[in-house]
Amino acid sequence: MKHLRSIPELGVDGIVRILNLADHMVEVNRRPVPKVPALVGRTVVSLFFEDSTRTRISFETAAKRLSADTMTFSVSTSSVNKGESLRDTIETVSAMGVAAFIVRHKTSGVPWQLSDWTDASIINAGDGWHQHPTQALLDCHTIRTELGRAASADCLAGVRIAIVGDVRHSRVARSDIQAFTALGASVVVVAPRTLLPPEVHTWPVEVTSNLDEVIGDVDVLYMLRMQRERMNEALVPDLGEYSNRFGLDRTRASRLRAECLVMHPGPMNRGVEMMVDPSDLARSVITRQVSNGVAVRMAVLFDVLGEANSEVSS
Ligand code: NCD
């Protein structure tokens, strides 16, 4: 696979391939020196046009553990501020000899556009409301490992997952729904009508606006961040009312099944969607998602850049 731009492009076979590789990377990360020479001499550039902490650091950690050289292109101090176009930027940086770009941009579709302008691999770290494929892969990896299941095309069969909150503006929700259902899970989307995308009826999900109706009946509760920066209009009357209906508070937490996993992609809005401290929950795997993120991104980088015969375990 040359690029990782979306879950549909990756397909179910690709998802399973990455999940299998991720198991190997988890093992690498447990070693006293968690580093392998798989990508020695390759340069990976992170190109983030939108704020990020965990995703950028996670990718850079992953690249370093595979011994790649890493560079960060920081938009706020770059020639983009002098009016340089996206095309000129990518062509200039490519000319320095880059194996892969990790790209985050507020506009949907940018990763596809960039791949027309460079021979390097493109890894999508989030484009607009559209896709965030590595988040979906790390979420699949987290769920199936917590359930003790090996990677396979139906490793999430029989798992019922509620995705709660601002689905409309969420690239995480879109990518997760595609990946979870591809692996056999059933998904129920829980949101106020104004935070659902108009095309939700074409998605392979159930839809409800009543969290209390489903909360006691799911295997995974996936809370989304309220995306205040992506809202052009007032889609909820006020955040307090949103929290009352869609936030995870103590009462709702007490109704979760004992084995129900609680997940969040981060960054969390405490007091908005998360009214409880995740550490007070029996099975919050939010920190696990972050640590799995490194292993899954190592798997993605290796899949995209590793030579077919390079020795990852040496
Ligand atoms: C997500 C993102 O940026 O899409 N965060 C992340 O990658 N960890 C989710 C979000 O910002 O709500």
Tab-separated table of C-alpha atoms and ligand atoms in Angstrom:
chain	number	residue	atom	x	y	z
A	1	MET	CA	0.000	0.000	0.000
A	2	LYS	CA	1.549	3.319	-1.025
A	3	HIS	CA	-0.740	5.720	0.876
A	4	LEU	CA	-3.067	5.595	3.848
A	5	ARG	CA	-5.715	8.171	3.074
A	6	SER	CA	-9.006	6.581	4.107
A	7	ILE	CA	-10.552	3.449	5.577
A	8	PRO	CA	-12.493	2.574	2.367
A	9	GLU	CA	-9.255	2.769	0.342
A	10	LEU	CA	-7.557	0.482	2.859
A	11	GLY	CA	-10.375	-2.066	2.783
A	12	VAL	CA	-11.010	-4.894	5.198
A	13	ASP	CA	-7.939	-6.899	4.125
A	14	GLY	CA	-5.767	-3.840	4.696
A	15	ILE	CA	-7.304	-3.252	8.131
A	16	VAL	CA	-6.564	-6.844	9.163
A	17	ARG	CA	-3.017	-6.590	7.797
A	18	ILE	CA	-2.368	-3.441	9.891
A	19	LEU	CA	-3.912	-5.005	13.006
A	20	ASN	CA	-1.646	-8.032	12.671
A	21	LEU	CA	1.407	-5.811	12.224
A	22	ALA	CA	0.290	-3.761	15.239
A	23	ASP	CA	0.508	-6.876	17.443
A	24	HIS	CA	4.124	-7.198	16.421
A	25	MET	CA	4.776	-3.500	17.145
A	26	VAL	CA	3.214	-3.844	20.608
A	27	GLU	CA	5.814	-6.513	21.267
A	28	VAL	CA	8.605	-4.211	19.986
A	29	ASN	CA	7.344	-1.458	22.316
A	30	ARG	CA	7.653	-3.789	25.319
A	31	ARG	CA	11.375	-4.352	24.756
A	32	PRO	CA	13.894	-2.541	26.975
A	33	VAL	CA	14.988	-0.624	23.870
A	34	PRO	CA	11.811	-0.200	21.833
A	35	LYS	CA	13.476	0.487	18.522
A	36	VAL	CA	14.026	-1.441	15.283
A	37	PRO	CA	16.021	-0.442	12.188
A	38	ALA	CA	13.135	-0.981	9.749
A	39	LEU	CA	13.077	2.535	8.273
A	40	VAL	CA	16.717	3.614	8.605
A	41	GLY	CA	17.539	6.295	6.055
A	42	ARG	CA	13.913	7.163	5.249
A	43	THR	CA	12.633	10.642	6.067
A	44	VAL	CA	9.128	11.183	7.388
A	45	VAL	CA	7.770	14.724	7.511
A	46	SER	CA	4.781	15.774	9.555
A	47	LEU	CA	2.840	18.545	7.931
A	48	PHE	CA	0.186	19.770	10.345
A	49	PHE	CA	-1.960	22.668	9.201
A	50	GLU	CA	-4.262	22.188	12.181
A	51	ASP	CA	-3.507	22.011	15.899
A	52	SER	CA	-2.637	18.638	17.332
A	53	THR	CA	-0.726	17.278	20.266
A	54	ARG	CA	-1.302	13.565	20.553
A	55	THR	CA	-1.566	12.649	16.882
A	56	ARG	CA	1.611	14.462	15.832
A	57	ILE	CA	3.677	13.238	18.781
A	58	SER	CA	2.300	9.733	18.332
A	59	PHE	CA	3.319	9.621	14.650
A	60	GLU	CA	6.736	11.079	15.389
A	61	THR	CA	7.338	8.584	18.192
A	62	ALA	CA	6.253	5.778	15.869
A	63	ALA	CA	8.598	6.937	13.096
A	64	LYS	CA	11.533	7.223	15.525
A	65	ARG	CA	10.940	3.728	16.905
A	66	LEU	CA	11.298	2.454	13.352
A	67	SER	CA	14.555	4.497	13.048
A	68	ALA	CA	13.232	6.882	10.404
A	69	ASP	CA	14.486	10.472	10.314
A	70	THR	CA	11.666	12.803	11.263
A	71	MET	CA	11.013	16.426	10.478
A	72	THR	CA	8.214	18.636	11.625
A	73	PHE	CA	6.891	21.283	9.359
A	74	SER	CA	5.439	23.891	11.596
A	75	VAL	CA	2.952	25.944	9.639
A	76	SER	CA	2.993	28.865	12.035
A	77	THR	CA	6.695	29.564	11.338
A	78	SER	CA	6.760	28.601	7.644
A	79	SER	CA	6.533	30.351	4.289
A	80	VAL	CA	2.836	29.466	4.244
A	81	ASN	CA	2.568	32.693	6.198
A	82	LYS	CA	4.251	34.483	3.297
A	83	GLY	CA	1.517	33.237	0.994
A	84	GLU	CA	3.188	30.084	-0.324
A	85	SER	CA	0.645	27.741	-1.872
A	86	LEU	CA	0.085	24.198	-0.647
A	87	ARG	CA	1.463	22.889	-3.925
A	88	ASP	CA	4.672	24.928	-3.729
A	89	THR	CA	5.123	23.887	-0.111
A	90	ILE	CA	4.816	20.173	-0.811
A	91	GLU	CA	6.979	20.351	-3.942
A	92	THR	CA	9.706	22.232	-2.087
A	93	VAL	CA	9.797	19.852	0.849
A	94	SER	CA	9.581	16.796	-1.469
A	95	ALA	CA	12.634	18.014	-3.367
A	96	MET	CA	14.654	17.467	-0.185
A	97	GLY	CA	14.000	13.715	-0.457
A	98	VAL	CA	11.056	12.668	1.645
A	99	ALA	CA	9.622	9.152	1.890
A	100	ALA	CA	6.305	10.046	3.519
A	101	PHE	CA	4.225	13.016	4.546
A	102	ILE	CA	1.880	12.811	7.501
A	103	VAL	CA	-0.757	15.402	6.797
A	104	ARG	CA	-3.448	17.089	8.818
A	105	HIS	CA	-5.527	19.803	7.171
A	106	LYS	CA	-8.861	21.462	7.825
A	107	THR	CA	-10.023	20.825	4.256
A	108	SER	CA	-11.443	17.437	3.298
A	109	GLY	CA	-9.639	15.814	0.380
A	110	VAL	CA	-6.241	17.504	0.806
A	111	PRO	CA	-4.367	14.148	1.139
A	112	TRP	CA	-5.583	13.117	-2.330
A	113	GLN	CA	-4.604	16.446	-3.833
A	114	LEU	CA	-1.128	16.215	-2.291
A	115	SER	CA	-0.522	12.764	-3.719
A	116	ASP	CA	-0.789	14.278	-7.217
A	117	TRP	CA	2.048	16.659	-6.408
A	118	THR	CA	4.630	14.365	-4.818
A	119	ASP	CA	6.000	10.857	-5.255
A	120	ALA	CA	6.163	10.427	-1.480
A	121	SER	CA	3.604	8.388	0.437
A	122	ILE	CA	0.764	10.330	2.046
A	123	ILE	CA	-0.630	9.363	5.419
A	124	ASN	CA	-3.822	11.153	6.389
A	125	ALA	CA	-3.733	12.364	10.003
A	126	GLY	CA	-7.142	14.008	9.685
A	127	ASP	CA	-8.751	15.978	6.820
A	128	GLY	CA	-11.644	18.226	7.730
A	129	TRP	CA	-14.747	16.303	8.769
A	130	HIS	CA	-13.814	13.513	6.391
A	131	GLN	CA	-11.306	10.866	7.537
A	132	HIS	CA	-8.900	10.041	10.357
A	133	PRO	CA	-7.901	6.499	9.403
A	134	THR	CA	-5.167	5.888	11.992
A	135	GLN	CA	-7.579	6.824	14.790
A	136	ALA	CA	-10.036	4.225	13.458
A	137	LEU	CA	-7.286	1.597	13.239
A	138	LEU	CA	-6.080	2.229	16.783
A	139	ASP	CA	-9.674	2.104	17.993
A	140	CYS	CA	-10.233	-1.270	16.269
A	141	HIS	CA	-6.971	-2.536	17.715
A	142	THR	CA	-7.944	-1.350	21.208
A	143	ILE	CA	-11.393	-2.942	21.143
A	144	ARG	CA	-10.320	-6.297	19.788
A	145	THR	CA	-7.329	-6.619	22.109
A	146	GLU	CA	-9.459	-5.674	25.138
A	147	LEU	CA	-11.886	-8.388	24.061
A	148	GLY	CA	-8.998	-10.831	23.614
A	149	ARG	CA	-9.683	-11.429	19.930
A	150	ALA	CA	-7.102	-12.076	17.223
A	151	ALA	CA	-7.153	-9.866	14.120
A	152	SER	CA	-9.517	-11.177	11.455
A	153	ALA	CA	-12.126	-9.903	9.025
A	154	ASP	CA	-14.870	-10.520	11.596
A	155	CYS	CA	-12.996	-9.804	14.830
A	156	LEU	CA	-15.643	-7.319	15.995
A	157	ALA	CA	-18.624	-9.562	15.186
A	158	GLY	CA	-21.357	-9.334	17.802
A	159	VAL	CA	-19.884	-6.175	19.381
A	160	ARG	CA	-22.382	-3.333	19.843
A	161	ILE	CA	-20.795	0.125	19.846
A	162	ALA	CA	-22.487	3.448	20.674
A	163	ILE	CA	-20.822	6.552	19.201
A	164	VAL	CA	-22.096	9.556	21.120
A	165	GLY	CA	-22.044	13.279	20.420
A	166	ASP	CA	-20.941	15.574	17.659
A	167	VAL	CA	-21.074	13.084	14.799
A	168	ARG	CA	-21.702	15.764	12.201
A	169	HIS	CA	-18.277	17.406	12.501
A	170	SER	CA	-16.372	14.250	13.341
A	171	ARG	CA	-13.870	12.600	11.018
A	172	VAL	CA	-13.278	10.130	13.852
A	173	ALA	CA	-16.923	9.027	13.768
A	174	ARG	CA	-16.920	8.634	9.979
A	175	SER	CA	-13.708	6.569	9.922
A	176	ASP	CA	-14.656	4.545	12.997
A	177	ILE	CA	-18.080	3.620	11.639
A	178	GLN	CA	-16.521	2.371	8.402
A	179	ALA	CA	-13.828	0.366	10.183
A	180	PHE	CA	-16.007	-1.048	12.996
A	181	THR	CA	-18.749	-2.202	10.631
A	182	ALA	CA	-16.185	-3.610	8.163
A	183	LEU	CA	-15.000	-5.891	10.986
A	184	GLY	CA	-18.544	-6.992	11.841
A	185	ALA	CA	-19.541	-4.669	14.720
A	186	SER	CA	-22.951	-3.035	14.938
A	187	VAL	CA	-22.958	0.700	15.576
A	188	VAL	CA	-25.578	2.971	17.089
A	189	VAL	CA	-25.061	6.685	16.670
A	190	VAL	CA	-26.385	8.854	19.527
A	191	ALA	CA	-26.695	12.600	18.894
A	192	PRO	CA	-29.081	15.518	18.814
A	193	ARG	CA	-30.574	15.849	15.325
A	194	THR	CA	-28.594	19.038	14.698
A	195	LEU	CA	-25.315	17.193	15.253
A	196	LEU	CA	-26.121	14.427	12.773
A	197	PRO	CA	-24.993	14.751	9.152
A	198	PRO	CA	-27.873	14.941	6.631
A	199	GLU	CA	-26.672	11.737	4.936
A	200	VAL	CA	-26.701	9.654	8.142
A	201	HIS	CA	-29.556	7.502	6.789
A	202	THR	CA	-27.159	6.158	4.144
A	203	TRP	CA	-24.717	4.926	6.823
A	204	PRO	CA	-24.830	1.332	8.090
A	205	VAL	CA	-25.865	2.426	11.607
A	206	GLU	CA	-28.838	2.757	13.922
A	207	VAL	CA	-29.591	6.336	14.973
A	208	THR	CA	-31.117	7.632	18.194
A	209	SER	CA	-31.248	10.851	20.203
A	210	ASN	CA	-31.783	9.043	23.482
A	211	LEU	CA	-28.571	8.007	25.207
A	212	ASP	CA	-30.396	6.538	28.202
A	213	GLU	CA	-32.200	4.101	25.916
A	214	VAL	CA	-28.964	2.452	24.742
A	215	ILE	CA	-26.389	3.041	27.460
A	216	GLY	CA	-27.092	-0.154	29.394
A	217	ASP	CA	-27.022	-2.254	26.287
A	218	VAL	CA	-23.676	-1.644	24.577
A	219	ASP	CA	-20.242	-3.248	24.709
A	220	VAL	CA	-18.410	-0.027	23.862
A	221	LEU	CA	-19.371	3.559	24.676
A	222	TYR	CA	-17.413	5.882	22.387
A	223	MET	CA	-17.689	9.524	23.459
A	224	LEU	CA	-16.819	12.182	20.854
A	225	ARG	CA	-15.409	15.586	21.560
A	226	MET	CA	-17.760	18.494	21.096
A	227	GLN	CA	-16.060	20.227	18.137
A	228	ARG	CA	-16.670	23.827	19.045
A	229	GLU	CA	-14.060	25.101	16.579
A	230	ARG	CA	-15.841	23.487	13.628
A	231	MET	CA	-19.272	24.937	14.313
A	232	ASN	CA	-20.312	27.817	12.124
A	233	GLU	CA	-23.736	28.100	13.685
A	234	ALA	CA	-25.298	27.389	17.041
A	235	LEU	CA	-26.262	23.750	16.685
A	236	VAL	CA	-27.003	23.162	20.334
A	237	PRO	CA	-28.948	25.681	22.412
A	238	ASP	CA	-26.366	25.570	25.185
A	239	LEU	CA	-23.611	23.302	26.352
A	240	GLY	CA	-25.273	22.670	29.715
A	241	GLU	CA	-28.312	21.187	28.051
A	242	TYR	CA	-26.073	19.167	25.731
A	243	SER	CA	-24.230	17.725	28.741
A	244	ASN	CA	-27.509	16.848	30.453
A	245	ARG	CA	-28.676	14.809	27.503
A	246	PHE	CA	-25.458	13.471	26.012
A	247	GLY	CA	-22.737	13.768	28.654
A	248	LEU	CA	-21.356	10.808	30.568
A	249	ASP	CA	-22.188	11.559	34.204
A	250	ARG	CA	-22.167	9.346	37.298
A	251	THR	CA	-25.752	8.194	36.909
A	252	ARG	CA	-25.197	7.102	33.336
A	253	ALA	CA	-21.830	5.541	34.201
A	254	SER	CA	-23.565	3.409	36.840
A	255	ARG	CA	-25.861	1.994	34.160
A	256	LEU	CA	-23.034	0.762	31.905
A	257	ARG	CA	-22.531	-2.979	31.684
A	258	ALA	CA	-19.662	-4.042	33.931
A	259	GLU	CA	-17.563	-5.043	30.925
A	260	CYS	CA	-18.455	-2.017	28.739
A	261	LEU	CA	-15.366	-0.212	27.387
A	262	VAL	CA	-15.418	3.596	27.533
A	263	MET	CA	-13.431	5.341	24.792
A	264	HIS	CA	-12.672	8.907	23.673
A	265	PRO	CA	-10.284	10.048	20.905
A	266	GLY	CA	-9.065	13.036	22.938
A	267	PRO	CA	-8.737	15.836	23.642
A	268	MET	CA	-11.559	15.515	26.192
A	269	ASN	CA	-13.820	18.383	27.156
A	270	ARG	CA	-14.214	17.747	30.857
A	271	GLY	CA	-17.566	18.992	32.036
A	272	VAL	CA	-19.064	18.916	28.523
A	273	GLU	CA	-19.140	15.343	27.185
A	274	MET	CA	-17.144	13.848	30.072
A	275	MET	CA	-18.735	14.713	33.422
A	276	VAL	CA	-16.889	11.901	35.211
A	277	ASP	CA	-13.194	11.331	35.657
A	278	PRO	CA	-12.307	8.428	33.351
A	279	SER	CA	-10.128	6.958	36.099
A	280	ASP	CA	-13.329	6.458	38.149
A	281	LEU	CA	-14.780	4.198	35.451
A	282	ALA	CA	-14.366	0.438	35.632
A	283	ARG	CA	-13.233	-0.021	32.037
A	284	SER	CA	-12.070	3.275	30.592
A	285	VAL	CA	-9.484	2.480	27.906
A	286	ILE	CA	-8.792	6.087	26.922
A	287	THR	CA	-5.133	5.967	27.981
A	288	ARG	CA	-4.783	2.573	26.309
A	289	GLN	CA	-6.005	4.167	23.054
A	290	VAL	CA	-3.116	6.643	23.269
A	291	SER	CA	-0.463	3.982	23.860
A	292	ASN	CA	-1.927	1.708	21.189
A	293	GLY	CA	-1.777	4.702	18.843
A	294	VAL	CA	2.006	4.485	18.719
A	295	ALA	CA	2.031	0.757	17.857
A	296	VAL	CA	-0.681	1.156	15.222
A	297	ARG	CA	1.108	4.115	13.606
A	298	MET	CA	4.342	2.079	13.565
A	299	ALA	CA	2.359	-0.615	11.748
A	300	VAL	CA	1.029	1.917	9.248
A	301	LEU	CA	4.450	3.451	8.570
A	302	PHE	CA	5.972	0.012	8.153
A	303	ASP	CA	3.183	-1.055	5.807
A	304	VAL	CA	3.555	2.070	3.697
A	305	LEU	CA	7.357	2.403	3.704
A	306	GLY	CA	8.932	-0.902	4.745
A	307	GLU	CA	10.578	-2.967	2.034
A	308	ALA	CA	8.780	-6.234	1.499
A	309	ASN	CA	11.888	-8.067	2.710
A	310	SER	CA	13.157	-5.713	5.411
A	311	GLU	CA	13.609	-7.322	8.794
A	312	VAL	CA	11.433	-5.582	11.376
A	313	SER	CA	12.321	-7.868	14.240
A	314	SER	CA	16.101	-7.661	13.982
B	1	NCD	C1	-9.430	13.944	16.931
B	1	NCD	C2	-9.217	14.778	15.703
B	1	NCD	O1	-8.414	15.692	15.667
B	1	NCD	O2	-9.905	14.478	14.748
B	1	NCD	N1	-8.400	14.000	17.862
B	1	NCD	C3	-7.325	13.209	17.677
B	1	NCD	O3	-6.841	12.987	16.602
B	1	NCD	N2	-6.831	12.640	18.776
B	1	NCD	C4	-10.708	14.169	17.558
B	1	NCD	C5	-11.044	15.535	17.977
B	1	NCD	O4	-10.299	16.485	17.785
B	1	NCD	O5	-12.137	15.646	18.533
